[in-house]
mmCIF file of N, CA and C in Angstrom:
data_model
loop_
_atom_site.group_PDB
_atom_site.id
_atom_site.type_symbol
_atom_site.label_atom_id
_atom_site.label_comp_id
_atom_site.label_asym_id
_atom_site.label_seq_id
_atom_site.Cartn_x
_atom_site.Cartn_y
_atom_site.Cartn_z
ATOM 1 N N UNK A 1 8.634 15.742 -9.853
ATOM 2 C CA UNK A 1 7.852 15.574 -8.638
ATOM 3 C C UNK A 1 7.814 14.093 -8.263
ATOM 4 N N UNK A 2 7.949 13.807 -6.995
ATOM 5 C CA UNK A 2 7.982 12.444 -6.503
ATOM 6 C C UNK A 2 6.566 11.918 -6.254
ATOM 7 N N UNK A 3 6.350 10.675 -6.613
ATOM 8 C CA UNK A 3 5.056 10.032 -6.389
ATOM 9 C C UNK A 3 4.916 9.649 -4.924
ATOM 10 N N UNK A 4 3.722 9.835 -4.382
ATOM 11 C CA UNK A 4 3.411 9.388 -3.026
ATOM 12 C C UNK A 4 2.381 8.277 -3.103
ATOM 13 N N UNK A 5 2.381 7.429 -2.090
ATOM 14 C CA UNK A 5 1.496 6.269 -2.065
ATOM 15 C C UNK A 5 0.715 6.226 -0.761
ATOM 16 N N UNK A 6 -0.572 5.968 -0.883
ATOM 17 C CA UNK A 6 -1.420 5.647 0.261
ATOM 18 C C UNK A 6 -1.597 4.141 0.181
ATOM 19 N N UNK A 7 -1.368 3.459 1.287
ATOM 20 C CA UNK A 7 -1.351 1.997 1.242
ATOM 21 C C UNK A 7 -2.057 1.390 2.450
ATOM 22 N N UNK A 8 -2.453 0.123 2.291
ATOM 23 C CA UNK A 8 -3.067 -0.627 3.388
ATOM 24 C C UNK A 8 -2.292 -1.915 3.601
ATOM 25 N N UNK A 9 -1.989 -2.174 4.866
ATOM 26 C CA UNK A 9 -1.307 -3.402 5.279
ATOM 27 C C UNK A 9 -2.240 -4.173 6.210
ATOM 28 N N UNK A 10 -2.089 -5.492 6.202
ATOM 29 C CA UNK A 10 -2.832 -6.336 7.131
ATOM 30 C C UNK A 10 -1.940 -7.497 7.552
ATOM 31 N N UNK A 11 -2.472 -8.369 8.400
ATOM 32 C CA UNK A 11 -1.729 -9.556 8.816
ATOM 33 C C UNK A 11 -2.373 -10.798 8.206
ATOM 34 N N UNK A 12 -1.815 -11.956 8.521
ATOM 35 C CA UNK A 12 -2.291 -13.197 7.916
ATOM 36 C C UNK A 12 -3.781 -13.419 8.151
ATOM 37 N N UNK A 13 -4.253 -13.107 9.333
ATOM 38 C CA UNK A 13 -5.662 -13.347 9.660
ATOM 39 C C UNK A 13 -6.579 -12.192 9.238
ATOM 40 N N UNK A 14 -6.018 -11.112 8.728
ATOM 41 C CA UNK A 14 -6.776 -9.943 8.267
ATOM 42 C C UNK A 14 -7.617 -9.299 9.368
ATOM 43 N N UNK A 15 -7.188 -9.440 10.588
ATOM 44 C CA UNK A 15 -7.931 -8.894 11.720
ATOM 45 C C UNK A 15 -7.785 -7.374 11.788
ATOM 46 N N UNK A 16 -6.632 -6.875 11.410
ATOM 47 C CA UNK A 16 -6.320 -5.458 11.551
ATOM 48 C C UNK A 16 -5.907 -4.887 10.198
ATOM 49 N N UNK A 17 -6.309 -3.654 9.934
ATOM 50 C CA UNK A 17 -5.867 -2.921 8.738
ATOM 51 C C UNK A 17 -5.102 -1.682 9.185
ATOM 52 N N UNK A 18 -4.003 -1.418 8.517
ATOM 53 C CA UNK A 18 -3.225 -0.205 8.767
ATOM 54 C C UNK A 18 -3.193 0.608 7.480
ATOM 55 N N UNK A 19 -3.392 1.904 7.588
ATOM 56 C CA UNK A 19 -3.339 2.799 6.435
ATOM 57 C C UNK A 19 -2.214 3.793 6.666
ATOM 58 N N UNK A 20 -1.365 3.939 5.663
ATOM 59 C CA UNK A 20 -0.250 4.867 5.768
ATOM 60 C C UNK A 20 -0.006 5.585 4.459
ATOM 61 N N UNK A 21 0.944 6.519 4.494
ATOM 62 C CA UNK A 21 1.353 7.255 3.294
ATOM 63 C C UNK A 21 2.880 7.295 3.274
ATOM 64 N N UNK A 22 3.458 7.166 2.087
ATOM 65 C CA UNK A 22 4.914 7.152 1.949
ATOM 66 C C UNK A 22 5.318 7.623 0.559
ATOM 67 N N UNK A 23 6.572 8.037 0.437
ATOM 68 C CA UNK A 23 7.096 8.391 -0.883
ATOM 69 C C UNK A 23 7.911 7.247 -1.478
ATOM 70 N N UNK A 24 8.063 6.150 -0.737
ATOM 71 C CA UNK A 24 8.756 4.966 -1.251
ATOM 72 C C UNK A 24 8.020 3.724 -0.762
ATOM 73 N N UNK A 25 7.094 3.257 -1.559
ATOM 74 C CA UNK A 25 6.271 2.116 -1.157
ATOM 75 C C UNK A 25 7.113 0.863 -0.952
ATOM 76 N N UNK A 26 8.051 0.612 -1.828
ATOM 77 C CA UNK A 26 8.899 -0.578 -1.708
ATOM 78 C C UNK A 26 9.647 -0.554 -0.380
ATOM 79 N N UNK A 27 10.306 0.555 -0.083
ATOM 80 C CA UNK A 27 11.069 0.659 1.158
ATOM 81 C C UNK A 27 10.164 0.532 2.381
ATOM 82 N N UNK A 28 9.031 1.218 2.368
ATOM 83 C CA UNK A 28 8.149 1.217 3.536
ATOM 84 C C UNK A 28 7.558 -0.172 3.798
ATOM 85 N N UNK A 29 7.122 -0.857 2.749
ATOM 86 C CA UNK A 29 6.575 -2.205 2.924
ATOM 87 C C UNK A 29 7.664 -3.129 3.461
ATOM 88 N N UNK A 30 8.862 -3.017 2.928
ATOM 89 C CA UNK A 30 9.990 -3.813 3.406
ATOM 90 C C UNK A 30 10.222 -3.557 4.899
ATOM 91 N N UNK A 31 10.199 -2.298 5.308
ATOM 92 C CA UNK A 31 10.390 -1.958 6.718
ATOM 93 C C UNK A 31 9.301 -2.574 7.585
ATOM 94 N N UNK A 32 8.063 -2.531 7.138
ATOM 95 C CA UNK A 32 6.971 -3.156 7.893
ATOM 96 C C UNK A 32 7.201 -4.662 7.991
ATOM 97 N N UNK A 33 7.553 -5.292 6.887
ATOM 98 C CA UNK A 33 7.728 -6.744 6.868
ATOM 99 C C UNK A 33 8.894 -7.203 7.736
ATOM 100 N N UNK A 34 9.918 -6.390 7.844
ATOM 101 C CA UNK A 34 11.084 -6.738 8.651
ATOM 102 C C UNK A 34 10.929 -6.325 10.111
ATOM 103 N N UNK A 35 9.821 -5.705 10.459
ATOM 104 C CA UNK A 35 9.594 -5.261 11.828
ATOM 105 C C UNK A 35 10.484 -4.101 12.231
ATOM 106 N N UNK A 36 10.927 -3.315 11.254
ATOM 107 C CA UNK A 36 11.828 -2.196 11.523
ATOM 108 C C UNK A 36 11.111 -0.971 12.072
ATOM 109 N N UNK A 37 9.799 -0.940 11.973
ATOM 110 C CA UNK A 37 9.034 0.215 12.440
ATOM 111 C C UNK A 37 8.299 -0.183 13.715
ATOM 112 N N UNK A 38 8.750 0.364 14.828
ATOM 113 C CA UNK A 38 8.107 0.052 16.104
ATOM 114 C C UNK A 38 6.699 0.627 16.137
ATOM 115 N N UNK A 39 5.849 -0.026 16.904
ATOM 116 C CA UNK A 39 4.499 0.482 17.071
ATOM 117 C C UNK A 39 3.448 -0.476 16.556
ATOM 118 N N UNK A 40 2.382 0.104 16.054
ATOM 119 C CA UNK A 40 1.176 -0.627 15.669
ATOM 120 C C UNK A 40 1.449 -1.759 14.685
ATOM 121 N N UNK A 41 2.154 -1.460 13.584
ATOM 122 C CA UNK A 41 2.342 -2.492 12.551
ATOM 123 C C UNK A 41 3.235 -3.621 13.034
ATOM 124 N N UNK A 42 4.206 -3.311 13.852
ATOM 125 C CA UNK A 42 5.081 -4.358 14.398
ATOM 126 C C UNK A 42 4.328 -5.200 15.422
ATOM 127 N N UNK A 43 3.581 -4.550 16.283
ATOM 128 C CA UNK A 43 2.835 -5.249 17.333
ATOM 129 C C UNK A 43 1.837 -6.247 16.748
ATOM 130 N N UNK A 44 1.162 -5.868 15.671
ATOM 131 C CA UNK A 44 0.144 -6.732 15.075
ATOM 132 C C UNK A 44 0.643 -7.513 13.860
ATOM 133 N N UNK A 45 1.959 -7.462 13.616
ATOM 134 C CA UNK A 45 2.587 -8.213 12.516
ATOM 135 C C UNK A 45 1.904 -7.942 11.177
ATOM 136 N N UNK A 46 1.730 -6.677 10.888
ATOM 137 C CA UNK A 46 1.091 -6.282 9.632
ATOM 138 C C UNK A 46 2.151 -6.305 8.535
ATOM 139 N N UNK A 47 2.202 -7.415 7.815
ATOM 140 C CA UNK A 47 3.276 -7.641 6.849
ATOM 141 C C UNK A 47 2.781 -7.889 5.431
ATOM 142 N N UNK A 48 1.503 -7.686 5.181
ATOM 143 C CA UNK A 48 0.927 -7.946 3.860
ATOM 144 C C UNK A 48 0.334 -6.673 3.274
ATOM 145 N N UNK A 49 0.853 -6.289 2.138
ATOM 146 C CA UNK A 49 0.329 -5.141 1.408
ATOM 147 C C UNK A 49 -0.884 -5.614 0.621
ATOM 148 N N UNK A 50 -2.051 -5.027 0.893
ATOM 149 C CA UNK A 50 -3.266 -5.476 0.206
ATOM 150 C C UNK A 50 -3.878 -4.417 -0.709
ATOM 151 N N UNK A 51 -3.400 -3.172 -0.599
ATOM 152 C CA UNK A 51 -3.972 -2.115 -1.433
ATOM 153 C C UNK A 51 -3.038 -0.917 -1.435
ATOM 154 N N UNK A 52 -2.980 -0.226 -2.570
ATOM 155 C CA UNK A 52 -2.285 1.058 -2.615
ATOM 156 C C UNK A 52 -2.763 1.904 -3.780
ATOM 157 N N UNK A 53 -2.579 3.200 -3.609
ATOM 158 C CA UNK A 53 -2.925 4.192 -4.622
ATOM 159 C C UNK A 53 -1.741 5.143 -4.752
ATOM 160 N N UNK A 54 -1.576 5.747 -5.915
ATOM 161 C CA UNK A 54 -0.473 6.692 -6.106
ATOM 162 C C UNK A 54 -1.009 8.105 -6.330
ATOM 163 N N UNK A 55 -0.224 9.075 -5.880
ATOM 164 C CA UNK A 55 -0.575 10.489 -5.990
ATOM 165 C C UNK A 55 0.657 11.300 -6.346
ATOM 166 N N UNK A 56 0.462 12.339 -7.107
ATOM 167 C CA UNK A 56 1.554 13.243 -7.463
ATOM 168 C C UNK A 56 1.688 14.385 -6.454
ATOM 169 N N UNK A 57 0.582 14.790 -5.848
ATOM 170 C CA UNK A 57 0.615 15.911 -4.907
ATOM 171 C C UNK A 57 0.532 15.403 -3.472
ATOM 172 N N UNK A 58 1.486 15.798 -2.625
ATOM 173 C CA UNK A 58 1.459 15.364 -1.227
ATOM 174 C C UNK A 58 0.140 15.676 -0.526
ATOM 175 N N UNK A 59 -0.437 16.825 -0.808
ATOM 176 C CA UNK A 59 -1.692 17.196 -0.141
ATOM 177 C C UNK A 59 -2.813 16.221 -0.498
ATOM 178 N N UNK A 60 -2.838 15.732 -1.737
ATOM 179 C CA UNK A 60 -3.855 14.755 -2.140
ATOM 180 C C UNK A 60 -3.661 13.432 -1.410
ATOM 181 N N UNK A 61 -2.409 12.993 -1.299
ATOM 182 C CA UNK A 61 -2.122 11.727 -0.621
ATOM 183 C C UNK A 61 -2.496 11.802 0.857
ATOM 184 N N UNK A 62 -2.133 12.885 1.499
ATOM 185 C CA UNK A 62 -2.434 13.040 2.927
ATOM 186 C C UNK A 62 -3.938 13.144 3.156
ATOM 187 N N UNK A 63 -4.633 13.861 2.289
ATOM 188 C CA UNK A 63 -6.096 13.961 2.406
ATOM 189 C C UNK A 63 -6.750 12.598 2.245
ATOM 190 N N UNK A 64 -6.267 11.825 1.285
ATOM 191 C CA UNK A 64 -6.836 10.490 1.053
ATOM 192 C C UNK A 64 -6.563 9.573 2.241
ATOM 193 N N UNK A 65 -5.356 9.629 2.790
ATOM 194 C CA UNK A 65 -5.036 8.823 3.967
ATOM 195 C C UNK A 65 -6.011 9.145 5.099
ATOM 196 N N UNK A 66 -6.225 10.416 5.353
ATOM 197 C CA UNK A 66 -7.148 10.828 6.417
ATOM 198 C C UNK A 66 -8.572 10.373 6.118
ATOM 199 N N UNK A 67 -8.971 10.490 4.849
ATOM 200 C CA UNK A 67 -10.311 10.048 4.457
ATOM 201 C C UNK A 67 -10.489 8.558 4.738
ATOM 202 N N UNK A 68 -9.541 7.746 4.289
ATOM 203 C CA UNK A 68 -9.647 6.293 4.478
ATOM 204 C C UNK A 68 -9.628 5.914 5.953
ATOM 205 N N UNK A 69 -8.820 6.594 6.737
ATOM 206 C CA UNK A 69 -8.760 6.300 8.171
ATOM 207 C C UNK A 69 -10.088 6.591 8.857
ATOM 208 N N UNK A 70 -10.898 7.469 8.282
ATOM 209 C CA UNK A 70 -12.201 7.793 8.846
ATOM 210 C C UNK A 70 -13.313 6.833 8.449
ATOM 211 N N UNK A 71 -13.029 5.953 7.513
ATOM 212 C CA UNK A 71 -14.042 5.000 7.049
ATOM 213 C C UNK A 71 -14.246 3.865 8.043
ATOM 214 N N UNK A 72 -15.451 3.296 8.015
ATOM 215 C CA UNK A 72 -15.740 2.078 8.779
ATOM 216 C C UNK A 72 -15.005 0.914 8.128
ATOM 217 N N UNK A 73 -14.758 -0.115 8.897
ATOM 218 C CA UNK A 73 -13.993 -1.266 8.407
ATOM 219 C C UNK A 73 -14.635 -1.898 7.168
ATOM 220 N N UNK A 74 -15.947 -1.995 7.140
ATOM 221 C CA UNK A 74 -16.635 -2.623 6.004
ATOM 222 C C UNK A 74 -16.344 -1.876 4.702
ATOM 223 N N UNK A 75 -16.300 -0.573 4.774
ATOM 224 C CA UNK A 75 -16.034 0.234 3.581
ATOM 225 C C UNK A 75 -14.581 0.066 3.125
ATOM 226 N N UNK A 76 -13.657 -0.025 4.079
ATOM 227 C CA UNK A 76 -12.251 -0.273 3.739
ATOM 228 C C UNK A 76 -12.103 -1.642 3.078
ATOM 229 N N UNK A 77 -12.770 -2.640 3.639
ATOM 230 C CA UNK A 77 -12.719 -3.986 3.054
ATOM 231 C C UNK A 77 -13.225 -3.969 1.618
ATOM 232 N N UNK A 78 -14.327 -3.275 1.386
ATOM 233 C CA UNK A 78 -14.901 -3.203 0.041
ATOM 234 C C UNK A 78 -13.931 -2.527 -0.924
ATOM 235 N N UNK A 79 -13.229 -1.502 -0.470
ATOM 236 C CA UNK A 79 -12.248 -0.835 -1.320
ATOM 237 C C UNK A 79 -11.121 -1.792 -1.693
ATOM 238 N N UNK A 80 -10.588 -2.502 -0.724
ATOM 239 C CA UNK A 80 -9.534 -3.489 -1.008
ATOM 240 C C UNK A 80 -10.033 -4.479 -2.046
ATOM 241 N N UNK A 81 -11.245 -4.963 -1.857
ATOM 242 C CA UNK A 81 -11.782 -6.006 -2.730
ATOM 243 C C UNK A 81 -12.083 -5.523 -4.145
ATOM 244 N N UNK A 82 -12.164 -4.208 -4.375
ATOM 245 C CA UNK A 82 -12.355 -3.720 -5.744
ATOM 246 C C UNK A 82 -11.131 -3.991 -6.606
ATOM 247 N N UNK A 83 -9.958 -3.980 -6.022
ATOM 248 C CA UNK A 83 -8.710 -4.197 -6.765
ATOM 249 C C UNK A 83 -8.016 -5.499 -6.396
ATOM 250 N N UNK A 84 -8.346 -6.058 -5.246
ATOM 251 C CA UNK A 84 -7.650 -7.238 -4.739
ATOM 252 C C UNK A 84 -8.660 -8.146 -4.039
ATOM 253 N N UNK A 85 -9.567 -8.771 -4.798
ATOM 254 C CA UNK A 85 -10.661 -9.538 -4.190
ATOM 255 C C UNK A 85 -10.214 -10.717 -3.330
ATOM 256 N N UNK A 86 -9.021 -11.239 -3.568
ATOM 257 C CA UNK A 86 -8.544 -12.376 -2.769
ATOM 258 C C UNK A 86 -7.647 -11.938 -1.614
ATOM 259 N N UNK A 87 -7.454 -10.662 -1.460
ATOM 260 C CA UNK A 87 -6.587 -10.114 -0.415
ATOM 261 C C UNK A 87 -5.174 -10.685 -0.517
ATOM 262 N N UNK A 88 -4.701 -10.861 -1.730
ATOM 263 C CA UNK A 88 -3.340 -11.364 -1.943
ATOM 264 C C UNK A 88 -2.329 -10.326 -1.454
ATOM 265 N N UNK A 89 -1.162 -10.803 -1.056
ATOM 266 C CA UNK A 89 -0.082 -9.906 -0.663
ATOM 267 C C UNK A 89 0.524 -9.314 -1.929
ATOM 268 N N UNK A 90 0.317 -8.035 -2.143
ATOM 269 C CA UNK A 90 0.783 -7.368 -3.357
ATOM 270 C C UNK A 90 2.265 -7.022 -3.316
ATOM 271 N N UNK A 91 2.902 -7.230 -2.177
ATOM 272 C CA UNK A 91 4.307 -6.836 -2.072
ATOM 273 C C UNK A 91 5.209 -7.625 -3.014
ATOM 274 N N UNK A 92 4.833 -8.843 -3.356
ATOM 275 C CA UNK A 92 5.652 -9.638 -4.276
ATOM 276 C C UNK A 92 5.790 -8.940 -5.624
ATOM 277 N N UNK A 93 4.780 -8.177 -6.018
ATOM 278 C CA UNK A 93 4.843 -7.451 -7.289
ATOM 279 C C UNK A 93 5.814 -6.280 -7.215
ATOM 280 N N UNK A 94 6.111 -5.822 -6.013
ATOM 281 C CA UNK A 94 6.994 -4.674 -5.856
ATOM 282 C C UNK A 94 8.459 -5.062 -5.949
ATOM 283 N N UNK A 95 8.756 -6.291 -5.556
ATOM 284 C CA UNK A 95 10.148 -6.710 -5.444
ATOM 285 C C UNK A 95 10.616 -7.475 -6.662
ATOM 286 N N UNK A 96 11.827 -7.191 -7.060
ATOM 287 C CA UNK A 96 12.534 -7.965 -8.071
ATOM 288 C C UNK A 96 13.917 -8.201 -7.486
ATOM 289 N N UNK A 97 14.563 -9.325 -7.777
ATOM 290 C CA UNK A 97 15.841 -9.651 -7.136
ATOM 291 C C UNK A 97 16.901 -8.558 -7.218
ATOM 292 N N UNK A 98 16.938 -7.800 -8.282
ATOM 293 C CA UNK A 98 17.983 -6.793 -8.439
ATOM 294 C C UNK A 98 17.562 -5.419 -7.951
ATOM 295 N N UNK A 99 16.370 -5.301 -7.415
ATOM 296 C CA UNK A 99 15.868 -3.980 -7.022
ATOM 297 C C UNK A 99 16.331 -3.584 -5.639
ATOM 298 N N UNK A 100 16.553 -2.342 -5.478
ATOM 299 C CA UNK A 100 16.893 -1.742 -4.203
ATOM 300 C C UNK A 100 15.583 -1.381 -3.507
ATOM 301 N N UNK A 101 15.443 -1.703 -2.203
ATOM 302 C CA UNK A 101 14.186 -1.387 -1.511
ATOM 303 C C UNK A 101 13.820 0.092 -1.522
ATOM 304 N N UNK A 102 14.752 0.964 -1.854
ATOM 305 C CA UNK A 102 14.424 2.393 -1.878
ATOM 306 C C UNK A 102 13.797 2.826 -3.198
ATOM 307 N N UNK A 103 13.737 1.919 -4.171
ATOM 308 C CA UNK A 103 13.164 2.279 -5.467
ATOM 309 C C UNK A 103 11.648 2.302 -5.406
ATOM 310 N N UNK A 104 11.033 2.866 -6.434
ATOM 311 C CA UNK A 104 9.572 2.956 -6.459
ATOM 312 C C UNK A 104 8.969 1.695 -7.064
ATOM 313 N N UNK A 105 7.701 1.410 -6.787
ATOM 314 C CA UNK A 105 7.083 0.185 -7.290
ATOM 315 C C UNK A 105 6.874 0.208 -8.798
ATOM 316 N N UNK A 106 6.879 -0.966 -9.360
ATOM 317 C CA UNK A 106 6.640 -1.117 -10.787
ATOM 318 C C UNK A 106 5.147 -1.101 -11.082
ATOM 319 N N UNK A 107 4.353 -1.535 -10.144
ATOM 320 C CA UNK A 107 2.910 -1.604 -10.330
ATOM 321 C C UNK A 107 2.239 -0.644 -9.365
ATOM 322 N N UNK A 108 1.040 -0.192 -9.728
ATOM 323 C CA UNK A 108 0.328 0.682 -8.813
ATOM 324 C C UNK A 108 -1.087 0.939 -9.246
ATOM 325 N N UNK A 109 -1.844 1.496 -8.338
ATOM 326 C CA UNK A 109 -3.219 1.878 -8.616
ATOM 327 C C UNK A 109 -3.368 3.336 -8.248
ATOM 328 N N UNK A 110 -3.995 4.088 -9.089
ATOM 329 C CA UNK A 110 -4.278 5.476 -8.751
ATOM 330 C C UNK A 110 -5.621 5.537 -8.036
ATOM 331 N N UNK A 111 -5.925 6.681 -7.501
ATOM 332 C CA UNK A 111 -7.195 6.865 -6.783
ATOM 333 C C UNK A 111 -8.372 6.503 -7.669
ATOM 334 N N UNK A 112 -8.264 6.739 -8.946
ATOM 335 C CA UNK A 112 -9.383 6.499 -9.849
ATOM 336 C C UNK A 112 -9.319 5.129 -10.503
ATOM 337 N N UNK A 113 -8.442 4.268 -10.010
ATOM 338 C CA UNK A 113 -8.405 2.897 -10.497
ATOM 339 C C UNK A 113 -7.576 2.681 -11.740
ATOM 340 N N UNK A 114 -6.999 3.727 -12.296
ATOM 341 C CA UNK A 114 -6.160 3.577 -13.477
ATOM 342 C C UNK A 114 -4.724 3.308 -13.088
ATOM 343 N N UNK A 115 -3.888 2.999 -14.066
ATOM 344 C CA UNK A 115 -2.486 2.716 -13.763
ATOM 345 C C UNK A 115 -1.750 3.966 -13.310
ATOM 346 N N UNK A 116 -0.771 3.775 -12.435
ATOM 347 C CA UNK A 116 0.070 4.892 -12.039
ATOM 348 C C UNK A 116 1.019 5.214 -13.183
ATOM 349 N N UNK A 117 1.678 6.348 -13.115
ATOM 350 C CA UNK A 117 2.546 6.767 -14.206
ATOM 351 C C UNK A 117 3.693 5.808 -14.441
ATOM 352 N N UNK A 118 4.166 5.124 -13.398
ATOM 353 C CA UNK A 118 5.291 4.222 -13.573
ATOM 354 C C UNK A 118 4.854 2.772 -13.693
ATOM 355 N N UNK A 119 3.611 2.547 -14.001
ATOM 356 C CA UNK A 119 3.099 1.192 -14.110
ATOM 357 C C UNK A 119 3.343 0.655 -15.510
ATOM 358 N N UNK A 120 3.921 -0.541 -15.586
ATOM 359 C CA UNK A 120 4.167 -1.135 -16.893
ATOM 360 C C UNK A 120 3.271 -2.322 -17.165
ATOM 361 N N UNK A 121 2.575 -2.806 -16.157
ATOM 362 C CA UNK A 121 1.646 -3.924 -16.335
ATOM 363 C C UNK A 121 0.601 -3.855 -15.240
ATOM 364 N N UNK A 122 -0.491 -4.552 -15.438
ATOM 365 C CA UNK A 122 -1.564 -4.556 -14.442
ATOM 366 C C UNK A 122 -1.343 -5.655 -13.429
ATOM 367 N N UNK A 123 -1.692 -5.436 -12.154
ATOM 368 C CA UNK A 123 -1.594 -6.495 -11.161
ATOM 369 C C UNK A 123 -2.546 -7.627 -11.506
ATOM 370 N N UNK A 124 -2.164 -8.820 -11.139
ATOM 371 C CA UNK A 124 -3.002 -9.994 -11.421
ATOM 372 C C UNK A 124 -4.193 -10.035 -10.504
#
């Protein structure tokens, strides 16, 4: 079974948050950063990954995405800050020079804050 990811992207000024779901976090973040996806994320230059969670069941990932999209901004900010208090761009942890953007991330957070199945180390 393929892992799915619910993720949050923002821009340098953190004015806007985008929440999405994907089966390839590395590829999707790369596409956002390169402006390959027309629409909201390209228009607002949302190029910084600030939060993500992993799920094994597509229905769980989609439900979580919908849940987060229904939250007020303050609650979303608090969630980001539980795992990423400095709002660092987490995408650097996803990339390694020899990695293909279609591969899955090495690091991750599950809904319950524990490591994802393919996690080999904790994010800083």
